[in-house]
Short mmCIF file of C-alpha atoms in Angstrom, two decimals:
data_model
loop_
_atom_site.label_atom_id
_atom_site.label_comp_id
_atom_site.label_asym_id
_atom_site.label_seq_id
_atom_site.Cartn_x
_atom_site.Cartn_y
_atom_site.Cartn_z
CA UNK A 293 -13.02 -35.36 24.42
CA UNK A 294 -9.72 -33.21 24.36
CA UNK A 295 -10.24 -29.59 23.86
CA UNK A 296 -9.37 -27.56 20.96
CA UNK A 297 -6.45 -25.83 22.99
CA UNK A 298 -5.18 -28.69 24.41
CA UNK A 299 -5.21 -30.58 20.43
CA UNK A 300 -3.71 -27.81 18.35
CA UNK A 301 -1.40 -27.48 21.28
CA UNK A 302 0.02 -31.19 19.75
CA UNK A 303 0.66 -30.07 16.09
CA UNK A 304 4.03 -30.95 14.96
CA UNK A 305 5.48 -28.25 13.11
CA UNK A 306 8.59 -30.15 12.92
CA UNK A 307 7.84 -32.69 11.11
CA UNK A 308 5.61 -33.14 7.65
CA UNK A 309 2.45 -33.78 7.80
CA UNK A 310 0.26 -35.58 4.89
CA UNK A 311 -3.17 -33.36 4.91
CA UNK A 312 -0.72 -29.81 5.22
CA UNK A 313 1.43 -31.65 2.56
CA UNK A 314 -1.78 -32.35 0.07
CA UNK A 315 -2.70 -28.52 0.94
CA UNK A 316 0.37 -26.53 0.22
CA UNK A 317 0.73 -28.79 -3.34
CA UNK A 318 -2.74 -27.67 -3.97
CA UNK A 319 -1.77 -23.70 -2.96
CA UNK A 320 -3.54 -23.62 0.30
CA UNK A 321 -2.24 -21.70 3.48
CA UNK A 322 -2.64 -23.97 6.39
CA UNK A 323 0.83 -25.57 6.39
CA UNK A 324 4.06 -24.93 7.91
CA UNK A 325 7.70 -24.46 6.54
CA UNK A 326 8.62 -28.11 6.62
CA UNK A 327 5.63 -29.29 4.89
CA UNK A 328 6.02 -26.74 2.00
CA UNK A 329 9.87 -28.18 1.97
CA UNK A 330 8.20 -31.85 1.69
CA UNK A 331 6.25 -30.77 -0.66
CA UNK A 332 8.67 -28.92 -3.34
CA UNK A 333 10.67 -32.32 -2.84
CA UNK A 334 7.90 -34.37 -4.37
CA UNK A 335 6.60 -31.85 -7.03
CA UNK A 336 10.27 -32.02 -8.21
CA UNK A 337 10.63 -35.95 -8.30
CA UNK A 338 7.34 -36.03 -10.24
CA UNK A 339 5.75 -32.27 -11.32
CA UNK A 340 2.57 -33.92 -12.34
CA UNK A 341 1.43 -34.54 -8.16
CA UNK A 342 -0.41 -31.14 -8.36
CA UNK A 343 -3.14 -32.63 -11.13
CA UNK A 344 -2.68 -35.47 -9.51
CA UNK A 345 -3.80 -34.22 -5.94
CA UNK A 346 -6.77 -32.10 -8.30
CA UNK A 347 -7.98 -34.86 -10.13
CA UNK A 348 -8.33 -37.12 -6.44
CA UNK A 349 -10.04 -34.31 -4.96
CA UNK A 350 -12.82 -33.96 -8.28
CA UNK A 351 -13.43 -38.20 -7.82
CA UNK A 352 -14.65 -37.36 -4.27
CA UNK A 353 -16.76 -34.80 -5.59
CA UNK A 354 -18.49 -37.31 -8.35
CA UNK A 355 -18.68 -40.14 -5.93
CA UNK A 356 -20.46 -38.11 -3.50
CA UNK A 357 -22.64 -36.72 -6.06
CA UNK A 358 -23.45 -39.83 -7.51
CA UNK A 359 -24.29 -41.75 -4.25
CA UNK A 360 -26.62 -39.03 -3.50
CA UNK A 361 -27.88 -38.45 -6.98
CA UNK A 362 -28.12 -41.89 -8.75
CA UNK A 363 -28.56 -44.01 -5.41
CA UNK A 364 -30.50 -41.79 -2.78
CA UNK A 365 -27.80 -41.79 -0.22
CA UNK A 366 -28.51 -39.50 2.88
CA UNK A 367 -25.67 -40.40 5.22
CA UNK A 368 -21.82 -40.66 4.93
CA UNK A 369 -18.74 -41.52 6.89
CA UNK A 370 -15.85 -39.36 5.66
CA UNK A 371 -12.68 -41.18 6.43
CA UNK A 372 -9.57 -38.95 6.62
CA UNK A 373 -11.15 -35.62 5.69
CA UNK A 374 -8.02 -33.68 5.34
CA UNK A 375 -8.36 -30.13 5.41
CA UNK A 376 -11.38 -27.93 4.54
CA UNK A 377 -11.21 -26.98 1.04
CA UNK A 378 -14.80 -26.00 -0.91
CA UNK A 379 -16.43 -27.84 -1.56
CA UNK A 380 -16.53 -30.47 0.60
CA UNK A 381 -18.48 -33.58 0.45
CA UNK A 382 -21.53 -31.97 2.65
CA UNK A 383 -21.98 -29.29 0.70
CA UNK A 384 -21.74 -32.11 -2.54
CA UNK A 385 -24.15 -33.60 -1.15
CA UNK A 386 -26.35 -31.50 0.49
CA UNK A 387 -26.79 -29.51 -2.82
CA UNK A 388 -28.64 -33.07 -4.26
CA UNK A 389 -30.37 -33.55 -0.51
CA UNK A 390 -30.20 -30.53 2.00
CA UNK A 391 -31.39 -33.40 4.50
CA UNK A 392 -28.19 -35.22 3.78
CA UNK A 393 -25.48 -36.06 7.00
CA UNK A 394 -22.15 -36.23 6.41
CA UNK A 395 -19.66 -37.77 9.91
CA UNK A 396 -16.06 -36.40 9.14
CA UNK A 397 -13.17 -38.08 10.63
CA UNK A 398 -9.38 -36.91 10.65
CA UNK A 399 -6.92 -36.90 13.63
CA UNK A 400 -4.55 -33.98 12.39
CA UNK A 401 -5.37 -31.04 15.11
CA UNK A 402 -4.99 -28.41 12.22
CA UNK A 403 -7.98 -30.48 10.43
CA UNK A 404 -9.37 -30.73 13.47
CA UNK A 405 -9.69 -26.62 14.39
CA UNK A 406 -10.51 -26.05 10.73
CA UNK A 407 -13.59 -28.58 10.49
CA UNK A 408 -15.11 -27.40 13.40
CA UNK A 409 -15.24 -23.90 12.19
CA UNK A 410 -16.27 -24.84 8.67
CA UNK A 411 -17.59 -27.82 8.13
CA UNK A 412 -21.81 -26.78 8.95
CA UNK A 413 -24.07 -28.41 6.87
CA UNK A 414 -27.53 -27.14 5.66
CA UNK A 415 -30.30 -26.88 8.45
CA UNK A 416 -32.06 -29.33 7.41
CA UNK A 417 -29.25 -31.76 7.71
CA UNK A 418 -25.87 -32.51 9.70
CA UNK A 419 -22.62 -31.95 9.81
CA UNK A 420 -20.18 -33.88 13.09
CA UNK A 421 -16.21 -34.31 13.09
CA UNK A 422 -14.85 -36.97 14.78
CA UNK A 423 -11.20 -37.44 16.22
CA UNK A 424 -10.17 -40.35 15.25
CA UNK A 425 -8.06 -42.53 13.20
CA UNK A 426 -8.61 -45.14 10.52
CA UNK A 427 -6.28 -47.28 12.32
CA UNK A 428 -8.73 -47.59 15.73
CA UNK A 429 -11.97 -47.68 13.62
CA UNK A 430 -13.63 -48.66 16.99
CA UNK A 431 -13.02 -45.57 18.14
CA UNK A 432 -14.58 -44.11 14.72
CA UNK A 433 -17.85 -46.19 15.14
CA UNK A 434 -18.20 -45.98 18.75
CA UNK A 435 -18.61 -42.35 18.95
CA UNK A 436 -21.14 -40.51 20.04
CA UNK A 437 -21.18 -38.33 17.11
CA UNK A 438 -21.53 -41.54 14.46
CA UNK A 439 -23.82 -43.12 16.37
CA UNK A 440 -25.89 -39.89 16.94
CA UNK A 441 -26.01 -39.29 13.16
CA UNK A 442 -25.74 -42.38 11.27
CA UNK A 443 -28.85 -44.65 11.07
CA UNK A 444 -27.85 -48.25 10.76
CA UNK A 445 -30.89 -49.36 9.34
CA UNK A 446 -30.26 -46.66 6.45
CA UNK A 447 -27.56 -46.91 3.90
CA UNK A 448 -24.91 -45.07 4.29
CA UNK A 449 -21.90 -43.88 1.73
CA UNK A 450 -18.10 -44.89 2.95
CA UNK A 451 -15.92 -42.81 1.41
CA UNK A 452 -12.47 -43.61 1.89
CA UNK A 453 -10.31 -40.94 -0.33
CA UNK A 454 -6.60 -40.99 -0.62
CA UNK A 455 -6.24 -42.32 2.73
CA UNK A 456 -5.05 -46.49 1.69
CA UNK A 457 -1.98 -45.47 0.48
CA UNK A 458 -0.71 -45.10 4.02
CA UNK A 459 -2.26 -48.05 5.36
CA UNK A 460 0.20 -50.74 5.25
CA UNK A 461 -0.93 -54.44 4.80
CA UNK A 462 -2.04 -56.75 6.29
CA UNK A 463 -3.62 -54.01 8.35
CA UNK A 464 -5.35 -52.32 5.15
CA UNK A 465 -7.97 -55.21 4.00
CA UNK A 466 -8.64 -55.82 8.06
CA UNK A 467 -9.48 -52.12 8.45
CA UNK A 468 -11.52 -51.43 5.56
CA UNK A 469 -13.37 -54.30 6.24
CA UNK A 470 -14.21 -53.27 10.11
CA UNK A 471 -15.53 -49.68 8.63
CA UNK A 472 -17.91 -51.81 5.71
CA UNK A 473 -19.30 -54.60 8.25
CA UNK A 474 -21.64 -52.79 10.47
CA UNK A 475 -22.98 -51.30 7.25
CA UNK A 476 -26.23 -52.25 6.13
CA UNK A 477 -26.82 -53.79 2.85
CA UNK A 478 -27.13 -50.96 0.15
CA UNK A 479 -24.20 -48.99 1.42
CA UNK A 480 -21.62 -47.77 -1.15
CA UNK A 481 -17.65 -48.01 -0.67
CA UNK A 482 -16.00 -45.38 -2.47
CA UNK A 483 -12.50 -45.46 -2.67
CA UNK A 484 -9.16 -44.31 -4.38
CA UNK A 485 -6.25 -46.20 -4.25
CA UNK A 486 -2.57 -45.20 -4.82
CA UNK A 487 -0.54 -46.80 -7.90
CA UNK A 488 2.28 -46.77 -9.62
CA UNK A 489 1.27 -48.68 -12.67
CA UNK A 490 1.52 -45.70 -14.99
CA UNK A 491 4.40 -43.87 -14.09
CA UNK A 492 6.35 -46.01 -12.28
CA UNK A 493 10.00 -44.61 -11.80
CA UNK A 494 8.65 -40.86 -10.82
CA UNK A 495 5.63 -42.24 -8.69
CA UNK A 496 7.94 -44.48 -7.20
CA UNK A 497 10.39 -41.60 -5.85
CA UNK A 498 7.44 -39.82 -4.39
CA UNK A 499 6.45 -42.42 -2.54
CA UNK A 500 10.33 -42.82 -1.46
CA UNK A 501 10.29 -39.22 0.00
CA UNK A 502 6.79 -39.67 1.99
CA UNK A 503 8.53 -42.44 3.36
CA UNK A 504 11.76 -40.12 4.15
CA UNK A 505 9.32 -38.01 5.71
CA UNK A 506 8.44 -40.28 8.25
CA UNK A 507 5.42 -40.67 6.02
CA UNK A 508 5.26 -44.39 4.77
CA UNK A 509 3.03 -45.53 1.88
CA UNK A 510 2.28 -48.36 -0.05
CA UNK A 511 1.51 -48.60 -3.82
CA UNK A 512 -0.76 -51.18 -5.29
CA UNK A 513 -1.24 -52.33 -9.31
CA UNK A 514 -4.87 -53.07 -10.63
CA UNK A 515 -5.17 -56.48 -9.18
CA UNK A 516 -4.27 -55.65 -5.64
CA UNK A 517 -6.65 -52.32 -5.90
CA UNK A 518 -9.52 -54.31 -7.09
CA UNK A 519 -9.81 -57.16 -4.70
CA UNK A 520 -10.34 -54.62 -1.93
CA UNK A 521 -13.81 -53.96 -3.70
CA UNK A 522 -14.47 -58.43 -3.89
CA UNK A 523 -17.75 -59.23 -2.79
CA UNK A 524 -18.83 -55.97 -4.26
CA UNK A 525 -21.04 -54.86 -6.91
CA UNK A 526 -18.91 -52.71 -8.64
CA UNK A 527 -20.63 -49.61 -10.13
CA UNK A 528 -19.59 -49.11 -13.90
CA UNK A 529 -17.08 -48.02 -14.95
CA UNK A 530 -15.47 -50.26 -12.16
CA UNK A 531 -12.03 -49.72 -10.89
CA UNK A 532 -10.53 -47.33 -13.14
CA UNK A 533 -8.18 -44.26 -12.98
CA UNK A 534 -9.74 -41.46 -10.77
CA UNK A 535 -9.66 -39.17 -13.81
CA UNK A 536 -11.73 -41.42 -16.28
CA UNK A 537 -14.71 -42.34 -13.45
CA UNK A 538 -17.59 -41.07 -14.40
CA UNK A 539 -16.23 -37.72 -15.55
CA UNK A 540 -18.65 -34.68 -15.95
CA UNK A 541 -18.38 -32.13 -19.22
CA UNK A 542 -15.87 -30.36 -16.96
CA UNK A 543 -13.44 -32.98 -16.89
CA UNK A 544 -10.02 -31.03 -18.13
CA UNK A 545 -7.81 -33.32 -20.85
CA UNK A 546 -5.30 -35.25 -18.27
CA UNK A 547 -2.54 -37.46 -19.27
CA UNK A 548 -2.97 -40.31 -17.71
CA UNK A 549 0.74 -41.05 -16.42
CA UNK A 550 -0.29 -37.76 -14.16
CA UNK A 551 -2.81 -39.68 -12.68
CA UNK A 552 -1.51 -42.62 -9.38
CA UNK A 553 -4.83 -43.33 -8.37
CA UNK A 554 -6.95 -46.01 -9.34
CA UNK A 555 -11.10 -45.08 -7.87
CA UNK A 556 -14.25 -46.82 -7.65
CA UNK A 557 -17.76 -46.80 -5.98
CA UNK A 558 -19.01 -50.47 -4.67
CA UNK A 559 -22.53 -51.48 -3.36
CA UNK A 560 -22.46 -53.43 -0.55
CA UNK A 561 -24.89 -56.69 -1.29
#
């Protein structure tokens, strides 16, 4: 495996990044000058991607919460971690079950040098970060760190959390697919998917600039974002916007044209 000198020694700092994007919109530090330019240039085609990026960020905290809560989950696969920002889903979950394992995986060497400094779990359970990307999910489930700490004879929670959107298809159904099949029955898929069904015109000149940014996404409606969940048993409320799943007394009032993300948590039968 590629020491930490020799990764961070690959960070672009020309170029914008997605998880130092996502960061400086949320007022974090660990960007650099042409991310926080990327950034200003998508917060002025649509000023709502700040609650947008918050209200994400809170799903991942429910779903995690809820797997471990409501469905005695113990293990997860983290799939495009992004950058450290409490709390994460180990210390979600570990607050239901100290016992709890979470396997992060991210190929950005910033994430990289940041999880492996902050990402510890409780004693009782696990923390491991894997360098990787969703794109080679062999190399993901072939590593000695998943196959150290996830059980395949245990469920085990998939979270998958504003990653799609830059998986282009047909290579998006084959690659969620490849992360779900070694899963045993009784694993969860939780997901969040980009959209712009409810604000289309500003949505749709953010996703222009990630693109200008050498960033390309892809935007799906309702019908596309469900069928990545067929086969599924869909917990209630089913595919809905990230903001309305299951949200807790906390929940601040959000309009939903701030909200591009449709989430859901699936069983695996």
């Amino acid at each position: 495996m590629a020491g930490l000198h020799e990764r961070t020694q690959r960070i672009d700092t020309s170029t914008a990044h997605s998880a130092r994007v996502y960061d400086y919109i949320l007022g974090g530090k660990d960007h650099y000058p042409v991310d926080a330019e990327a950034g200003d240039a998508m917060c002025r085609h649509w000023p709502a991607l700040p609650v947008h990026m918050r209200e994400n960020r809170r799903f991942m905290h429910r779903a995690g919460h809820y797997l471990a809560q409501e469905r005695g989950i113990r293990q997860f696969l983290d799939i495009g971690t992004g950058l450290p920002t409490a709390p994460n889903l180990h210390e979600v979950v570990q607050e239901v079950a100290p016992e709890s394992r979470v396997v992060y995986v991210d190929n950005d060497p910033i994430v990289l040098a940041h999880a492996r400094a902050l990402l510890q779990g409780s004693a009782e359970g696990a923390t491991a970060y894997v360098d990787a990307d969703m794109h080679d999910p062999e190399a993901i489930l072939e590593s000695p760190e998943f196959r150290s700490l996830i059980d395949l004879d245990e469920p085990v929670g998939l979270m998958i959390i504003g990653v799609l959107h830059f998986i282009m298809p047909p290579d998006d159904r084959r690659l969620v697919r490849r992360l779900l099949d070694p899963l045993p029955p009784g694993s969860h898929l939780a997901m969040t998917v980009g959209t712009g069904d409810f604000a289309p015109e500003e949505v749709g000149r953010v996703s222009e600039e990630y693109t200008r940014q050498g960033m390309p996404m892809v935007l799906r409606d309702l019908r596309v974002a469900s069928s990545f969940f067929d086969g599924m048993e869909l917990v209630e409320p089913g595919v809905t916007q990230v903001h309305t799943w299951r949200p807790g007394s906390e929940q601040d009032d959000v309009d939903g044209r701030a909200i591009a993300m449709y989430g859901a948590v699936a069983r695996k039968v």
